[in-house]
C-alpha cells in the first residue's frame, strides 16, 4: 500500500498569479474604457458570450474577437441567466440595472446587450 502526500496549499504558482493579475488589469481597463464610451455616446451595444451554471458570476475575460465572456451562476431556464447577465454587466460598468437590457440572443449563449445612460 502506497501513501501519497497531499499538499493542502492550492495557491497557483507565481507565474499563474502574474497572469491572473494581468487579466484582472485588462478587465478593469476595459471596464473603464467602456464606461467612458457610455458617458460620451449615451449608450453601448455589447456582444456577450454567456456561460451559465458557473461557480461564480462576473465578466471573466475579453475574447480575441472583442466579445466579453460573462459567467453566471443561474441556469439558462425561464430567463434567469439572461437576468443575471444584465446584473453582471450593470455591476461591471457601474450602471443602474434598469439601464441594461438584452436586445438579441434570448435563447443563445451569444447575446447582444444595450446599456444606456
mmCIF file of C-alpha atoms in Angstrom:
data_model
loop_
_atom_site.group_PDB
_atom_site.id
_atom_site.type_symbol
_atom_site.label_atom_id
_atom_site.label_comp_id
_atom_site.label_asym_id
_atom_site.label_seq_id
_atom_site.Cartn_x
_atom_site.Cartn_y
_atom_site.Cartn_z
ATOM 1 C CA UNK A 1 0.000 0.000 0.000
ATOM 2 C CA UNK A 2 1.450 3.343 -1.074
ATOM 3 C CA UNK A 3 0.976 6.520 0.868
ATOM 4 C CA UNK A 4 0.500 9.727 -1.048
ATOM 5 C CA UNK A 5 1.322 13.097 0.405
ATOM 6 C CA UNK A 6 -1.202 15.751 -0.477
ATOM 7 C CA UNK A 7 -0.460 19.412 -0.179
ATOM 8 C CA UNK A 8 -3.332 21.499 1.154
ATOM 9 C CA UNK A 9 -1.876 24.615 -0.459
ATOM 10 C CA UNK A 10 -3.938 25.174 -3.613
ATOM 11 C CA UNK A 11 -2.368 28.528 -4.426
ATOM 12 C CA UNK A 12 -1.233 28.780 -8.047
ATOM 13 C CA UNK A 13 2.442 29.120 -8.890
ATOM 14 C CA UNK A 14 3.783 32.707 -9.014
ATOM 15 C CA UNK A 15 3.607 32.871 -12.826
ATOM 16 C CA UNK A 16 -0.122 32.000 -12.717
ATOM 17 C CA UNK A 17 -0.642 34.800 -10.192
ATOM 18 C CA UNK A 18 1.071 37.201 -12.591
ATOM 19 C CA UNK A 19 -1.149 36.075 -15.474
ATOM 20 C CA UNK A 20 -4.253 36.430 -13.300
ATOM 21 C CA UNK A 21 -3.121 39.912 -12.287
ATOM 22 C CA UNK A 22 -2.648 40.944 -15.927
ATOM 23 C CA UNK A 23 -6.090 39.571 -16.832
ATOM 24 C CA UNK A 24 -7.671 41.486 -13.957
ATOM 25 C CA UNK A 25 -5.872 44.674 -15.008
ATOM 26 C CA UNK A 26 -7.074 44.176 -18.591
ATOM 27 C CA UNK A 27 -10.683 43.669 -17.466
ATOM 28 C CA UNK A 28 -10.519 46.753 -15.248
ATOM 29 C CA UNK A 29 -9.029 48.838 -18.059
ATOM 30 C CA UNK A 30 -11.713 47.594 -20.462
ATOM 31 C CA UNK A 31 -14.465 48.435 -17.952
ATOM 32 C CA UNK A 32 -13.052 51.929 -17.534
ATOM 33 C CA UNK A 33 -12.863 52.407 -21.299
ATOM 34 C CA UNK A 34 -16.429 51.175 -21.778
ATOM 35 C CA UNK A 35 -17.691 53.496 -19.004
ATOM 36 C CA UNK A 36 -16.073 56.476 -20.751
ATOM 37 C CA UNK A 37 -17.639 55.462 -24.084
ATOM 38 C CA UNK A 38 -21.018 55.052 -22.394
ATOM 39 C CA UNK A 39 -20.847 58.567 -20.962
ATOM 40 C CA UNK A 40 -19.678 60.075 -24.273
ATOM 41 C CA UNK A 41 -22.064 58.243 -26.587
ATOM 42 C CA UNK A 42 -25.060 57.813 -24.287
ATOM 43 C CA UNK A 43 -25.443 54.097 -24.982
ATOM 44 C CA UNK A 44 -23.445 50.968 -25.754
ATOM 45 C CA UNK A 45 -24.263 47.806 -27.644
ATOM 46 C CA UNK A 46 -22.088 44.948 -26.380
ATOM 47 C CA UNK A 47 -21.582 41.408 -27.623
ATOM 48 C CA UNK A 48 -21.547 38.893 -24.770
ATOM 49 C CA UNK A 49 -20.884 35.178 -24.577
ATOM 50 C CA UNK A 50 -22.833 33.866 -21.607
ATOM 51 C CA UNK A 51 -21.574 30.900 -19.616
ATOM 52 C CA UNK A 52 -24.446 29.678 -17.413
ATOM 53 C CA UNK A 53 -24.102 27.415 -14.371
ATOM 54 C CA UNK A 54 -20.655 28.765 -13.497
ATOM 55 C CA UNK A 55 -19.213 28.651 -9.997
ATOM 56 C CA UNK A 56 -19.108 32.428 -9.777
ATOM 57 C CA UNK A 57 -20.632 35.327 -11.657
ATOM 58 C CA UNK A 58 -18.753 38.115 -13.383
ATOM 59 C CA UNK A 59 -17.049 39.226 -16.553
ATOM 60 C CA UNK A 60 -14.390 36.556 -16.993
ATOM 61 C CA UNK A 61 -12.402 37.705 -19.995
ATOM 62 C CA UNK A 62 -12.272 39.645 -23.205
ATOM 63 C CA UNK A 63 -12.095 37.115 -26.006
ATOM 64 C CA UNK A 64 -9.854 37.541 -29.076
ATOM 65 C CA UNK A 65 -12.789 38.795 -31.177
ATOM 66 C CA UNK A 66 -13.599 41.520 -28.615
ATOM 67 C CA UNK A 67 -16.601 39.725 -27.157
ATOM 68 C CA UNK A 68 -16.938 39.815 -23.367
ATOM 69 C CA UNK A 69 -17.296 36.430 -21.692
ATOM 70 C CA UNK A 70 -19.798 36.706 -18.858
ATOM 71 C CA UNK A 71 -20.187 33.920 -16.326
ATOM 72 C CA UNK A 72 -23.403 33.491 -14.379
ATOM 73 C CA UNK A 73 -24.430 31.006 -11.720
ATOM 74 C CA UNK A 74 -28.036 30.759 -12.917
ATOM 75 C CA UNK A 75 -29.266 28.018 -15.199
ATOM 76 C CA UNK A 76 -30.495 29.049 -18.654
ATOM 77 C CA UNK A 77 -34.126 28.491 -17.672
ATOM 78 C CA UNK A 78 -37.016 30.954 -17.740
ATOM 79 C CA UNK A 79 -34.694 33.886 -18.448
ATOM 80 C CA UNK A 80 -32.790 33.575 -15.165
ATOM 81 C CA UNK A 81 -29.351 33.527 -16.832
ATOM 82 C CA UNK A 82 -30.355 36.500 -19.013
ATOM 83 C CA UNK A 83 -31.363 38.497 -15.938
ATOM 84 C CA UNK A 84 -28.087 37.642 -14.232
ATOM 85 C CA UNK A 85 -26.055 38.609 -17.331
ATOM 86 C CA UNK A 86 -27.708 42.040 -17.221
ATOM 87 C CA UNK A 87 -26.915 42.317 -13.496
ATOM 88 C CA UNK A 88 -23.285 41.281 -14.060
ATOM 89 C CA UNK A 89 -22.855 43.897 -16.797
ATOM 90 C CA UNK A 90 -24.527 46.580 -14.691
ATOM 91 C CA UNK A 91 -22.066 45.853 -11.895
ATOM 92 C CA UNK A 92 -19.092 45.654 -14.291
ATOM 93 C CA UNK A 93 -19.909 49.052 -15.820
ATOM 94 C CA UNK A 94 -21.254 50.676 -12.627
ATOM 95 C CA UNK A 95 -24.561 51.300 -14.388
ATOM 96 C CA UNK A 96 -28.064 51.004 -12.930
ATOM 97 C CA UNK A 97 -29.665 47.639 -13.701
ATOM 98 C CA UNK A 98 -32.689 49.408 -15.218
ATOM 99 C CA UNK A 99 -30.370 50.783 -17.938
ATOM 100 C CA UNK A 100 -29.193 47.346 -19.090
ATOM 101 C CA UNK A 101 -31.363 45.325 -21.453
ATOM 102 C CA UNK A 102 -30.985 42.249 -23.606
ATOM 103 C CA UNK A 103 -31.534 43.002 -27.303
ATOM 104 C CA UNK A 104 -30.696 39.688 -29.048
ATOM 105 C CA UNK A 105 -29.803 36.158 -28.015
ATOM 106 C CA UNK A 106 -32.597 35.385 -25.591
ATOM 107 C CA UNK A 107 -32.089 31.619 -26.060
ATOM 108 C CA UNK A 108 -28.459 31.606 -27.195
ATOM 109 C CA UNK A 109 -25.089 31.848 -25.480
ATOM 110 C CA UNK A 110 -24.221 34.709 -27.870
ATOM 111 C CA UNK A 111 -26.045 37.814 -26.693
ATOM 112 C CA UNK A 112 -26.277 41.475 -27.566
ATOM 113 C CA UNK A 113 -26.911 43.844 -24.663
ATOM 114 C CA UNK A 114 -27.725 47.559 -24.714
ATOM 115 C CA UNK A 115 -26.592 49.815 -21.882
ATOM 116 C CA UNK A 116 -27.895 53.381 -21.704
ATOM 117 C CA UNK A 117 -27.051 56.355 -19.501
#
